[in-house]
Short mmCIF file of C-alpha atoms (C1' of nucleotides) in Angstrom, two decimals:
data_model
loop_
_atom_site.label_atom_id
_atom_site.label_comp_id
_atom_site.label_asym_id
_atom_site.label_seq_id
_atom_site.Cartn_x
_atom_site.Cartn_y
_atom_site.Cartn_z
CA MET A 43 -197.71 -44.22 49.09
CA LYS A 44 -197.22 -44.38 45.34
CA GLN A 45 -199.82 -42.44 43.44
CA SER A 46 -200.65 -42.41 39.78
CA ALA A 47 -199.70 -39.47 37.62
CA PRO A 48 -203.26 -38.29 36.82
CA GLU A 49 -204.22 -38.45 40.48
CA LEU A 50 -201.30 -36.33 41.53
CA LEU A 51 -202.05 -33.76 38.84
CA LYS A 52 -205.72 -33.55 39.66
CA LYS A 53 -205.05 -33.22 43.34
CA SER A 54 -202.93 -30.14 42.66
CA GLY A 55 -205.53 -28.55 40.44
CA LEU A 56 -203.48 -28.98 37.29
CA LYS A 57 -205.08 -29.96 34.04
CA VAL A 58 -204.38 -33.52 33.06
CA THR A 59 -202.73 -33.63 29.66
CA LYS A 60 -200.88 -36.48 28.06
CA GLN A 61 -197.67 -34.44 28.15
CA ARG A 62 -197.82 -33.96 31.87
CA GLU A 63 -198.90 -37.49 32.46
CA ALA A 64 -196.01 -38.87 30.45
CA ILE A 65 -193.44 -36.65 32.10
CA LEU A 66 -194.68 -37.42 35.57
CA ASP A 67 -194.75 -41.12 34.77
CA ILE A 68 -191.12 -41.02 33.82
CA LEU A 69 -190.23 -39.31 37.07
CA LEU A 70 -192.34 -41.72 39.09
CA SER A 71 -190.77 -44.75 37.54
CA SER A 72 -187.18 -43.54 37.63
CA PRO A 73 -185.05 -44.47 40.61
CA ALA A 74 -183.92 -40.83 40.87
CA HIS A 75 -182.11 -37.79 39.52
CA LEU A 76 -183.13 -36.96 35.98
CA THR A 77 -182.17 -33.93 33.98
CA ALA A 78 -184.67 -32.14 31.78
CA GLU A 79 -182.85 -33.55 28.81
CA ASP A 80 -182.99 -37.09 30.16
CA ILE A 81 -186.73 -36.75 30.30
CA TYR A 82 -186.89 -35.23 26.86
CA LEU A 83 -184.89 -38.07 25.36
CA ASP A 84 -186.87 -40.62 27.30
CA LEU A 85 -190.04 -39.20 25.79
CA LYS A 86 -188.52 -39.39 22.34
CA ALA A 87 -187.68 -43.03 22.91
CA LYS A 88 -191.38 -43.58 23.47
CA SER A 89 -192.17 -41.66 20.29
CA LEU A 90 -193.67 -38.85 22.32
CA ASP A 91 -191.90 -35.92 20.81
CA PHE A 92 -192.94 -32.88 22.83
CA GLY A 93 -191.00 -29.68 22.78
CA LEU A 94 -188.16 -29.30 25.20
CA SER A 95 -189.80 -26.19 26.57
CA THR A 96 -192.87 -28.21 27.46
CA VAL A 97 -190.65 -30.41 29.56
CA TYR A 98 -189.19 -27.41 31.33
CA ARG A 99 -192.55 -25.77 31.82
CA THR A 100 -194.12 -28.93 33.13
CA LEU A 101 -191.26 -29.42 35.54
CA SER A 102 -191.66 -25.86 36.84
CA SER A 103 -195.33 -26.27 37.56
CA LEU A 104 -194.76 -29.65 39.13
CA GLU A 105 -192.12 -28.03 41.27
CA GLU A 106 -194.45 -25.22 42.29
CA HIS A 107 -196.97 -27.77 43.40
CA ARG A 108 -194.35 -29.64 45.38
CA ILE A 109 -194.67 -32.76 43.28
CA VAL A 110 -191.08 -32.77 42.14
CA GLU A 111 -187.90 -31.25 43.49
CA LYS A 112 -185.08 -29.60 41.65
CA THR A 113 -181.55 -30.14 42.81
CA GLY A 114 -177.93 -29.90 41.85
CA LEU A 115 -175.29 -32.56 42.17
CA PRO A 116 -171.72 -31.97 43.33
CA GLY A 117 -169.02 -31.77 40.73
CA ASP A 118 -171.45 -31.63 37.92
CA THR A 119 -171.53 -29.56 34.77
CA GLY A 120 -174.24 -27.21 35.78
CA LYS A 121 -177.34 -29.13 34.94
CA GLN A 122 -180.37 -29.30 37.14
CA TYR A 123 -181.69 -32.63 38.32
CA TYR A 124 -185.31 -33.39 39.01
CA GLU A 125 -186.91 -36.07 41.09
CA ILE A 126 -190.19 -36.83 42.81
CA ALA A 127 -190.41 -34.78 45.98
CA HIS A 128 -190.18 -36.82 49.13
CA LEU A 129 -191.22 -34.06 51.46
CA GLY A 130 -187.75 -32.74 51.89
CA HIS A 131 -186.16 -36.09 52.44
CA ARG A 132 -183.45 -37.31 50.19
CA HIS A 133 -181.14 -40.12 51.08
CA HIS A 134 -179.12 -41.37 48.21
CA LEU A 135 -176.04 -43.32 47.47
CA VAL A 136 -174.73 -41.88 44.22
CA CYS A 137 -171.99 -43.14 41.96
CA VAL A 138 -169.85 -40.19 40.99
CA LYS A 139 -168.90 -41.78 37.68
CA CYS A 140 -172.05 -43.22 36.15
CA LYS A 141 -174.49 -41.18 38.26
CA ARG A 142 -176.29 -44.35 39.20
CA CYS A 143 -178.29 -43.72 42.28
CA ILE A 144 -179.50 -46.00 45.00
CA VAL A 145 -182.24 -44.84 47.32
CA LEU A 146 -181.61 -45.40 51.00
CA ASP A 147 -184.47 -46.19 53.28
CA GLU A 148 -182.80 -45.54 56.56
CA CYS A 149 -182.56 -42.12 58.03
CA PRO A 150 -180.21 -42.07 60.99
CA VAL A 151 -180.35 -38.33 61.40
CA GLU A 152 -183.94 -37.34 62.10
CA SER A 153 -183.34 -36.38 65.67
CA PHE A 154 -180.02 -34.76 64.87
CA THR A 155 -181.52 -32.42 62.29
CA ALA A 156 -184.25 -31.34 64.65
CA ALA A 157 -181.74 -30.59 67.37
CA VAL A 158 -179.49 -28.56 65.09
CA CYS A 159 -182.39 -26.47 63.84
CA LYS A 160 -183.61 -25.76 67.32
CA ALA A 161 -180.15 -24.73 68.44
CA HIS A 162 -179.96 -22.11 65.67
CA GLY A 163 -183.56 -20.95 65.80
CA PHE A 164 -184.35 -22.34 62.35
CA THR A 165 -187.66 -23.78 61.27
CA LEU A 166 -186.87 -27.15 59.79
CA THR A 167 -188.06 -27.64 56.22
CA GLY A 168 -186.09 -30.69 55.22
CA HIS A 169 -182.68 -32.15 54.77
CA SER A 170 -180.57 -33.87 52.22
CA PHE A 171 -178.16 -36.62 52.96
CA GLU A 172 -176.21 -38.03 50.08
CA ILE A 173 -173.29 -40.37 50.04
CA PHE A 174 -170.92 -40.31 47.09
CA GLY A 175 -168.77 -43.13 45.92
CA VAL A 176 -167.73 -45.24 42.97
CA CYS A 177 -170.03 -48.15 42.26
CA PRO A 178 -168.72 -51.67 41.66
CA ASP A 179 -169.24 -51.42 37.89
CA CYS A 180 -167.20 -48.25 37.61
CA GLN A 181 -164.25 -49.46 39.61
CA ASN A 182 -162.88 -51.43 36.63
CA MET B 89 -155.79 -25.89 59.45
CA LYS B 90 -156.39 -22.53 57.80
CA GLN B 91 -153.81 -21.68 55.22
CA SER B 92 -153.09 -18.45 53.44
CA ALA B 93 -154.01 -18.04 49.80
CA PRO B 94 -150.44 -17.75 48.43
CA GLU B 95 -149.36 -20.82 50.38
CA LEU B 96 -152.19 -22.90 48.99
CA LEU B 97 -151.44 -21.78 45.46
CA LYS B 98 -147.74 -22.41 45.71
CA LYS B 99 -148.27 -25.83 47.19
CA SER B 100 -150.29 -26.83 44.15
CA GLY B 101 -147.74 -25.54 41.69
CA LEU B 102 -149.89 -22.65 40.56
CA LYS B 103 -148.49 -19.25 39.87
CA VAL B 104 -149.34 -16.71 42.49
CA THR B 105 -151.10 -13.77 40.91
CA LYS B 106 -153.09 -11.08 42.59
CA GLN B 107 -156.23 -12.29 40.83
CA ARG B 108 -155.94 -15.78 42.21
CA GLU B 109 -154.94 -14.53 45.57
CA ALA B 110 -157.95 -12.23 45.77
CA ILE B 111 -160.41 -14.89 44.61
CA LEU B 112 -159.05 -17.48 46.98
CA ASP B 113 -159.11 -14.99 49.82
CA ILE B 114 -162.79 -14.37 49.23
CA LEU B 115 -163.49 -18.08 49.31
CA LEU B 116 -161.39 -18.58 52.41
CA SER B 117 -163.12 -15.82 54.31
CA SER B 118 -166.63 -16.66 53.26
CA PRO B 119 -168.70 -18.89 55.51
CA ALA B 120 -169.71 -20.93 52.45
CA HIS B 121 -171.45 -21.32 49.12
CA LEU B 122 -170.53 -18.61 46.67
CA THR B 123 -171.47 -18.38 43.03
CA ALA B 124 -169.01 -17.20 40.43
CA GLU B 125 -170.97 -14.01 40.21
CA ASP B 126 -170.90 -13.47 43.96
CA ILE B 127 -167.15 -13.57 43.76
CA TYR B 128 -167.08 -11.29 40.76
CA LEU B 129 -169.22 -8.70 42.52
CA ASP B 130 -167.23 -9.06 45.69
CA LEU B 131 -164.08 -8.29 43.74
CA LYS B 132 -165.74 -5.26 42.21
CA ALA B 133 -166.68 -4.03 45.65
CA LYS B 134 -162.98 -4.08 46.44
CA SER B 135 -162.24 -2.18 43.21
CA LEU B 136 -160.58 -5.26 41.78
CA ASP B 137 -162.31 -5.45 38.46
CA PHE B 138 -161.10 -8.65 36.81
CA GLY B 139 -162.96 -10.24 33.97
CA LEU B 140 -165.70 -12.67 34.78
CA SER B 141 -163.91 -15.29 32.74
CA THR B 142 -160.88 -14.94 34.96
CA VAL B 143 -163.08 -15.82 37.89
CA TYR B 144 -164.38 -18.89 36.12
CA ARG B 145 -160.95 -19.95 34.93
CA THR B 146 -159.44 -19.48 38.34
CA LEU B 147 -162.23 -21.47 39.92
CA SER B 148 -161.67 -24.30 37.46
CA SER B 149 -157.99 -24.56 38.17
CA LEU B 150 -158.60 -24.35 41.88
CA GLU B 151 -161.11 -27.12 41.49
CA GLU B 152 -158.67 -29.27 39.52
CA HIS B 153 -156.18 -28.89 42.31
CA ARG B 154 -158.78 -29.85 44.88
CA ILE B 155 -158.64 -26.49 46.61
CA VAL B 156 -162.27 -25.65 46.02
CA GLU B 157 -165.35 -27.71 45.32
CA LYS B 158 -168.20 -27.05 42.97
CA THR B 159 -171.68 -27.95 44.02
CA GLY B 160 -175.36 -27.38 43.39
CA LEU B 161 -178.02 -26.42 45.89
CA PRO B 162 -181.58 -27.74 46.01
CA GLY B 163 -184.30 -25.55 44.64
CA ASP B 164 -181.92 -23.14 43.07
CA THR B 165 -181.92 -21.37 39.77
CA GLY B 166 -179.25 -23.38 38.09
CA LYS B 167 -176.13 -21.70 39.33
CA GLN B 168 -173.03 -23.45 40.49
CA TYR B 169 -171.78 -22.81 43.98
CA TYR B 170 -168.15 -22.89 45.00
CA GLU B 171 -166.55 -23.35 48.37
CA ILE B 172 -163.26 -24.34 49.90
CA ALA B 173 -162.90 -28.09 49.60
CA HIS B 174 -163.21 -29.95 52.84
CA LEU B 175 -162.22 -33.29 51.45
CA GLY B 176 -165.69 -34.35 50.52
CA HIS B 177 -167.29 -33.22 53.70
CA ARG B 178 -170.08 -30.75 53.71
CA HIS B 179 -172.33 -30.20 56.65
CA HIS B 180 -174.43 -27.14 56.39
CA LEU B 181 -177.52 -25.60 57.81
CA VAL B 182 -178.97 -23.53 54.99
CA CYS B 183 -181.78 -20.99 55.04
CA VAL B 184 -184.02 -21.70 52.08
CA LYS B 185 -185.05 -18.06 51.83
CA CYS B 186 -181.95 -15.95 52.20
CA LYS B 187 -179.45 -18.74 51.41
CA ARG B 188 -177.57 -17.91 54.56
CA CYS B 189 -175.47 -20.84 55.49
CA ILE B 190 -174.10 -22.04 58.78
CA VAL B 191 -171.30 -24.56 58.85
CA LEU B 192 -171.79 -27.49 61.16
CA ASP B 193 -168.82 -29.00 62.87
CA GLU B 194 -170.38 -32.22 63.98
CA CYS B 195 -170.64 -35.19 61.73
CA PRO B 196 -172.88 -37.83 63.22
CA VAL B 197 -172.79 -40.05 60.19
CA GLU B 198 -169.19 -41.05 59.55
CA SER B 199 -169.68 -44.64 60.49
CA PHE B 200 -173.06 -44.83 58.82
CA THR B 201 -171.71 -43.71 55.44
CA ALA B 202 -168.93 -46.25 55.60
CA ALA B 203 -171.35 -49.03 56.39
CA VAL B 204 -173.73 -48.11 53.57
CA CYS B 205 -170.92 -48.00 51.04
CA LYS B 206 -169.59 -51.34 52.11
CA ALA B 207 -173.03 -52.91 51.90
CA HIS B 208 -173.38 -51.83 48.27
CA GLY B 209 -169.82 -52.43 47.18
CA PHE B 210 -169.12 -48.74 46.64
CA THR B 211 -165.82 -47.01 47.21
CA LEU B 212 -166.58 -44.05 49.41
CA THR B 213 -165.52 -40.69 48.04
CA GLY B 214 -167.47 -38.35 50.26
CA HIS B 215 -170.84 -37.31 51.46
CA SER B 216 -173.04 -34.30 51.78
CA PHE B 217 -175.33 -33.63 54.64
CA GLU B 218 -177.36 -30.48 54.53
CA ILE B 219 -180.23 -29.35 56.63
CA PHE B 220 -182.71 -26.87 55.21
CA GLY B 221 -184.87 -24.51 57.13
CA VAL B 222 -185.96 -20.94 57.54
CA CYS B 223 -183.64 -18.81 59.61
CA PRO B 224 -184.89 -16.56 62.42
CA ASP B 225 -184.53 -13.42 60.28
CA CYS B 226 -186.66 -14.83 57.48
CA GLN B 227 -189.49 -16.04 59.64
CA ASN B 228 -191.01 -12.53 59.92
"C1'" DG C 193 -216.53 -21.17 25.54
"C1'" DT C 194 -212.70 -19.95 28.34
"C1'" DA C 195 -208.62 -20.39 30.60
"C1'" DC C 196 -204.97 -22.94 30.75
"C1'" DC C 197 -201.49 -25.62 27.91
"C1'" DT C 198 -198.35 -26.55 24.08
"C1'" DG C 199 -195.03 -25.73 20.36
"C1'" DC C 200 -191.92 -23.22 18.12
"C1'" DA C 201 -188.40 -19.84 17.87
"C1'" DA C 202 -186.18 -16.15 19.82
"C1'" DA C 203 -184.27 -14.27 24.10
"C1'" DT C 204 -181.77 -14.83 28.59
"C1'" DT C 205 -178.59 -16.38 31.61
"C1'" DG C 206 -174.60 -19.08 33.16
"C1'" DT C 207 -170.25 -20.81 31.64
"C1'" DT C 208 -166.43 -21.82 28.32
"C1'" DT C 209 -163.13 -20.79 24.61
"C1'" DG C 210 -159.87 -18.39 21.23
"C1'" DC C 211 -156.63 -15.20 20.61
"C1'" DC C 212 -153.25 -12.09 21.82
"C1'" DC C 213 -150.82 -9.48 25.13
"C1'" DC C 214 -148.48 -9.55 29.68
"C1'" DC C 215 -146.39 -10.71 34.07
"C1'" DA C 216 -144.44 -14.24 37.58
"C1'" DG C 217 -140.70 -17.23 38.01
"C1'" DC D 25 -136.83 -14.84 28.53
"C1'" DT D 26 -140.70 -18.07 28.38
"C1'" DG D 27 -144.84 -20.26 29.44
"C1'" DG D 28 -148.64 -20.08 32.04
"C1'" DG D 29 -152.16 -16.57 33.14
"C1'" DG D 30 -155.48 -12.65 32.19
"C1'" DG D 31 -158.72 -9.62 29.35
"C1'" DC D 32 -161.97 -9.16 26.05
"C1'" DA D 33 -165.40 -10.72 22.96
"C1'" DA D 34 -167.48 -14.27 20.73
"C1'" DA D 35 -169.18 -19.10 21.28
"C1'" DC D 36 -171.82 -22.51 23.74
"C1'" DA D 37 -175.17 -24.60 26.68
"C1'" DA D 38 -179.08 -24.75 29.79
"C1'" DT D 39 -183.21 -22.70 30.64
"C1'" DT D 40 -186.98 -19.17 30.04
"C1'" DT D 41 -190.33 -16.42 27.57
"C1'" DG D 42 -193.68 -14.40 23.87
"C1'" DC D 43 -197.02 -15.40 20.99
"C1'" DA D 44 -200.37 -18.05 18.18
"C1'" DG D 45 -203.08 -21.83 18.06
"C1'" DG D 46 -205.24 -26.13 20.71
"C1'" DT D 47 -207.50 -28.74 24.22
"C1'" DA D 48 -209.22 -30.15 28.88
"C1'" DC D 49 -212.89 -29.11 31.68
#
DNA sequence: GTACCTGCAAATTGTTTGCCCCCAG
DNA sequence: CTGGGGGCAAACAATTTGCAGGTAC
């Protein structure tokens, strides 16, 4: 299931540049939910100092090609979060304090979502199921 | 369950002003998911031309008092959405094209969320369960 | 070689703040 | 009357865009 960054880029007809490769690598290796700035700082930490706009532009094209997904988190300060697209499936357990995020494998709602869509005449494109809580470390 | 705007304000120790009343009324009568600008324009349509900052400030205090919730939507352009707080419960069927939003009453995952939290040592604060699709009107 | 990509800086857009006047309690 | 609340404009923050030069293919 896991693909390498250059492969993914090539498959979508995008030119393979070290900027894109590095950005995609970060997203692939992160558990989840990164902001554009997170990525920018992460790059800096690796002494890869690209412009912030490159990060944004790369994220947009990756989003257009359905490689990553953009999302918002509840109660947050208006930043956008990016993560590798999982074909419309997101199941996370998120700590509301430290934003740590655990990926859930189970999906107990597949049949439910399909039924709801059918009932309302919608064409299902995906769903998001996120549980919010305070993780053990943040409970003091 | 449904309360009037002045009641809700008074109960939280907030002064009742026509601005707050009007903004809260809009939120109460909307099916869901409004941006600050939506509210601003809605007010204008009713010839209630308050400043945009009043809308934001009102929304913040309402949020502090747990009357409304702020949230982000997947794939969106970086705006914050506001809606009446349902104590951490959100179950929506959202059209990815027109953003129309249907509120779901059922919650098939109550016990599942509790179990997941327990398994990871988290203290549950809420969950979000949203289904995305294309509504009948947008299918052409 | 050409079209697409990057970098920088300036422009936009969404949201917050400061200051002063005003109204609800 | 008094303090929180509202209006306006300026500040801030996140993201986008225009343009000149570079680089993958």
